């Protein structure tokens, strides 16, 4: 069985992709980046993916995993954040398979980042319940139990103090409200304490661009559960998506 796949990470501003070695959890090509087309329609994004895949070496017959900032149920995108509303209710697996002429599996972006950590990062070979939270424009979450993903947890939208807490504790909220790391950590404390009370996880993993500054905020959190930064930073989505594609494809 070939241990390679193409991983693609679609975001509101950029689309990144690479060829992935799934045995070692490493990129086998450069990371290619395109701007997300204006409007983010399914057709325009599919055309960008076609161009992107053409830039990658030796991709014949390889499946494609794509992560996307939306709830994705069995390949159907159920929501759309920062992209066209045409994605809502769309069979994205089917559309991309037709447009790219290969096997395609789409999943939520935080789920991909969580899988990357479970297979190749901070949660490699760990048993028990792991909650990954990506702190970016929103808060994405992934639940991984004994190495298996429970998809679409969407715990960034947990309601605390009557508000969708993503709007208080995401990295975008820190920027918007010009919070110091100390002030932001108070909100993160509330958020992670609530997750801890509800799920009793064995490990929290924190991802998103700001996780490279983890020393500024993770030590300020008082939790029973260990909390660590993600190991796969810029390529987490690509690695997790590629893993998902291979896992769901029959050779
Ligand atoms: C969305 C999630 C996504 C997360 C990170 C949230 O607003 O609801 O589906 O995983 O942002 O992009």
Coordinates of C-alpha atoms and ligand atoms in Angstrom, one line a residue:
X1 CA 0.0 0.0 0.0
X2 CA 1.3 3.4 -0.9
X3 CA 1.9 5.6 2.1
X4 CA 1.5 8.8 0.3
X5 CA -1.3 11.3 -0.2
X6 CA -1.9 14.9 -1.1
X7 CA -3.0 17.1 1.8
X8 CA -4.7 20.5 1.2
X9 CA -5.7 23.1 3.8
X10 CA -8.4 25.6 2.7
X11 CA -8.7 28.7 4.7
X12 CA -10.5 32.1 4.4
X13 CA -7.4 33.8 3.0
X14 CA -5.0 31.0 1.7
X15 CA -5.0 27.5 0.3
X16 CA -1.9 25.4 1.1
X17 CA -1.0 21.9 -0.2
X18 CA 1.8 19.4 -0.3
X19 CA 2.6 15.8 -1.0
X20 CA 2.8 13.9 2.3
X21 CA 4.8 10.9 3.4
X22 CA 2.3 9.2 5.8
X23 CA 4.8 6.8 7.4
X24 CA 7.0 9.6 8.7
X25 CA 4.4 12.3 8.9
X26 CA 6.5 14.6 6.7
X27 CA 6.1 16.7 3.6
X28 CA 7.6 15.2 0.5
X29 CA 7.3 18.4 -1.5
X30 CA 7.4 22.1 -1.0
X31 CA 4.3 23.7 0.6
X32 CA 2.5 25.4 -2.3
X33 CA 0.3 28.4 -1.3
X34 CA -2.4 30.2 -3.4
X35 CA -4.7 33.0 -2.2
X36 CA -8.3 31.9 -1.7
X37 CA -10.2 33.1 -4.7
X38 CA -12.5 36.1 -4.1
X39 CA -15.9 35.0 -2.9
X40 CA -14.6 31.5 -2.1
X41 CA -17.1 29.7 -4.3
X42 CA -16.8 25.9 -4.7
X43 CA -16.1 26.1 -8.4
X44 CA -13.4 28.7 -8.0
X45 CA -11.7 26.8 -5.2
X46 CA -11.8 23.6 -7.2
X47 CA -10.0 25.4 -10.0
X48 CA -7.4 26.6 -7.6
X49 CA -6.9 23.1 -6.3
X50 CA -6.4 21.8 -9.8
X51 CA -3.6 24.4 -10.4
X52 CA -2.1 23.6 -7.0
X53 CA -2.0 19.8 -7.6
X54 CA -0.3 20.4 -11.0
X55 CA 2.6 21.9 -9.1
X56 CA 3.2 18.8 -7.0
X57 CA 5.6 16.0 -8.1
X58 CA 4.5 12.4 -8.7
X59 CA 0.9 12.6 -7.6
X60 CA -0.5 10.0 -10.1
X61 CA -3.4 8.1 -8.5
X62 CA -2.9 9.5 -5.1
X63 CA -5.9 10.4 -3.0
X64 CA -6.5 14.0 -1.8
X65 CA -7.5 15.0 1.7
X66 CA -8.9 18.5 2.1
X67 CA -9.5 20.3 5.3
X68 CA -12.0 23.1 5.5
X69 CA -13.3 25.6 8.2
X70 CA -16.7 24.0 8.4
X71 CA -18.7 21.1 9.8
X72 CA -18.2 18.3 7.3
X73 CA -20.5 15.3 7.6
X74 CA -19.6 12.3 5.3
X75 CA -18.0 14.7 2.8
X76 CA -20.9 17.2 2.9
X77 CA -20.0 20.7 4.1
X78 CA -22.7 21.8 6.5
X79 CA -21.5 25.4 7.2
X80 CA -19.2 28.0 5.8
X81 CA -17.0 30.4 7.6
X82 CA -15.3 33.1 5.5
X83 CA -16.2 31.4 2.3
X84 CA -19.2 31.4 0.0
X85 CA -22.6 30.2 1.4
X86 CA -22.8 27.9 -1.6
X87 CA -20.8 25.4 0.5
X88 CA -23.7 24.8 2.9
X89 CA -25.2 21.4 2.1
X90 CA -22.8 20.7 -0.7
X91 CA -21.4 17.2 -1.4
X92 CA -17.8 18.5 -1.4
X93 CA -16.3 15.1 -1.8
X94 CA -18.3 14.5 -4.9
X95 CA -17.6 18.0 -6.4
X96 CA -13.9 17.7 -5.9
X97 CA -13.7 14.1 -7.1
X98 CA -15.3 15.3 -10.4
X99 CA -13.2 18.4 -10.7
X100 CA -9.9 16.7 -9.7
X101 CA -10.5 13.3 -11.2
X102 CA -9.3 11.5 -8.0
X103 CA -10.5 10.1 -4.7
X104 CA -11.2 13.0 -2.3
X105 CA -12.0 13.1 1.4
X106 CA -12.9 16.4 3.0
X107 CA -12.9 17.1 6.8
X108 CA -13.1 19.9 9.3
X109 CA -9.9 21.9 9.7
X110 CA -9.5 21.4 13.5
X111 CA -10.2 17.7 13.1
X112 CA -7.3 17.6 10.6
X113 CA -5.0 19.4 13.0
X114 CA -6.1 17.0 15.8
X115 CA -5.4 14.0 13.6
X116 CA -2.0 15.4 12.7
X117 CA -1.1 15.6 16.5
X118 CA -2.5 12.2 17.2
X119 CA -0.6 10.5 14.4
X120 CA 2.6 12.5 14.2
X121 CA 2.7 15.0 17.0
X122 CA 2.1 15.8 20.7
X123 CA -0.5 12.9 21.1
X124 CA 1.4 10.2 19.1
X125 CA 0.6 6.8 20.5
X126 CA -1.3 8.3 23.5
X127 CA -4.4 6.5 24.7
X128 CA -7.4 8.2 26.3
X129 CA -9.3 11.4 25.4
X130 CA -7.4 14.2 23.8
X131 CA -9.0 17.6 23.1
X132 CA -7.2 19.8 20.6
X133 CA -8.2 23.4 20.4
X134 CA -6.9 25.7 17.6
X135 CA -6.9 29.4 18.6
X136 CA -7.2 31.5 15.4
X137 CA -10.0 33.6 13.8
X138 CA -12.3 31.2 15.6
X139 CA -11.8 28.3 18.0
X140 CA -11.7 24.9 16.3
X141 CA -11.7 21.7 18.3
X142 CA -11.0 18.0 17.7
X143 CA -11.9 15.1 20.0
X144 CA -9.6 12.1 19.7
X145 CA -10.3 9.0 21.8
X146 CA -7.8 6.2 21.8
X147 CA -6.4 7.6 18.5
X148 CA -9.8 7.7 16.8
X149 CA -11.4 11.0 15.8
X150 CA -14.9 11.9 16.9
X151 CA -15.6 14.4 14.1
X152 CA -17.2 17.9 14.2
X153 CA -17.1 18.5 17.9
X154 CA -17.4 22.3 17.4
X155 CA -16.6 23.1 21.0
X156 CA -15.4 26.5 20.1
X157 CA -19.0 27.5 20.2
X158 CA -19.5 26.4 23.8
X159 CA -21.7 28.9 25.5
X160 CA -20.2 30.5 28.6
X161 CA -21.7 33.5 30.4
X162 CA -24.4 33.6 27.7
X163 CA -22.1 34.0 24.8
X164 CA -20.6 31.8 22.1
X165 CA -17.1 31.7 23.8
X166 CA -15.2 31.6 20.5
X167 CA -16.0 35.3 20.4
X168 CA -14.2 35.9 23.7
X169 CA -11.2 33.5 23.7
X170 CA -10.1 33.1 20.1
X171 CA -6.8 34.7 19.0
X172 CA -8.9 37.2 16.9
X173 CA -10.8 38.2 20.1
X174 CA -7.4 38.9 21.8
X175 CA -6.4 41.1 18.9
X176 CA -9.8 42.8 18.7
X177 CA -9.9 43.6 22.4
X178 CA -6.2 44.4 22.5
X179 CA -5.7 42.0 25.4
X180 CA -2.4 41.3 27.1
X181 CA -1.4 37.7 27.4
X182 CA -2.4 37.9 31.1
X183 CA -5.9 39.2 30.3
X184 CA -6.4 36.7 27.5
X185 CA -5.2 33.8 29.7
X186 CA -8.1 34.7 32.1
X187 CA -10.5 34.0 29.3
X188 CA -8.7 30.9 28.3
X189 CA -8.8 29.7 31.9
X190 CA -12.6 29.9 31.9
X191 CA -12.8 28.1 28.5
X192 CA -10.4 25.2 29.3
X193 CA -11.9 24.8 32.9
X194 CA -15.3 24.4 31.3
X195 CA -14.0 21.8 28.8
X196 CA -12.2 20.0 31.6
X197 CA -15.4 19.9 33.8
X198 CA -17.5 18.6 30.9
X199 CA -15.1 16.0 29.4
X200 CA -12.4 15.1 31.9
X201 CA -9.9 14.7 29.1
X202 CA -6.4 13.2 29.5
X203 CA -4.6 15.9 27.5
X204 CA -5.3 19.3 25.9
X205 CA -3.3 20.4 22.8
X206 CA -3.3 24.0 21.8
X207 CA -2.8 24.9 18.1
X208 CA -3.1 27.9 15.8
X209 CA -0.4 30.4 14.9
X210 CA -0.3 31.8 18.4
X211 CA 0.7 28.4 19.8
X212 CA 4.3 29.2 18.9
X213 CA 4.1 31.8 21.7
X214 CA 2.8 29.2 24.1
X215 CA 5.2 30.2 26.9
X216 CA 3.4 33.5 27.2
X217 CA 0.1 32.0 28.1
X218 CA 0.0 28.2 28.7
X219 CA 2.0 28.4 32.0
X220 CA -0.6 30.8 33.3
X221 CA -3.4 28.2 33.1
X222 CA -4.3 26.2 36.2
X223 CA -5.8 22.9 35.1
X224 CA -5.8 19.3 36.3
X225 CA -5.3 18.2 32.7
X226 CA -1.8 18.6 31.1
X227 CA -1.9 21.2 28.4
X228 CA 0.8 21.3 25.7
X229 CA 1.4 23.2 22.4
X230 CA 0.8 21.5 19.0
X231 CA 4.0 20.1 17.4
X232 CA 2.8 20.4 13.8
X233 CA 2.4 24.1 13.2
X234 CA 2.0 25.4 9.6
X235 CA 1.6 22.0 8.1
X236 CA -0.9 20.5 10.7
X237 CA -3.9 20.8 8.3
X238 CA -2.0 19.3 5.4
X239 CA -0.7 16.3 7.4
X240 CA -4.1 15.6 9.0
X241 CA -6.0 15.9 5.8
X242 CA -3.5 13.6 3.9
X243 CA -3.8 11.0 6.7
X244 CA -7.6 11.2 6.5
X245 CA -7.6 10.7 2.7
X246 CA -5.4 7.6 3.0
X247 CA -7.3 6.1 5.9
X248 CA -10.7 6.5 4.1
X249 CA -9.4 5.3 0.7
X250 CA -9.5 1.6 -0.4
X251 CA -6.3 0.7 -2.2
Ligands
LIG1 C1 -15.9 26.8 13.0 C2 -15.2 25.5 13.0 C3 -13.8 25.6 12.6 C4 -13.1 26.7 13.5 C5 -11.7 27.0 13.1 C6 -15.2 27.8 13.9 O1 -15.8 29.0 13.8 O2 -17.3 26.7 13.5 O3 -15.9 24.6 12.0 O4 -13.1 24.4 12.8 O5 -13.8 27.9 13.4 O6 -11.5 27.3 11.8

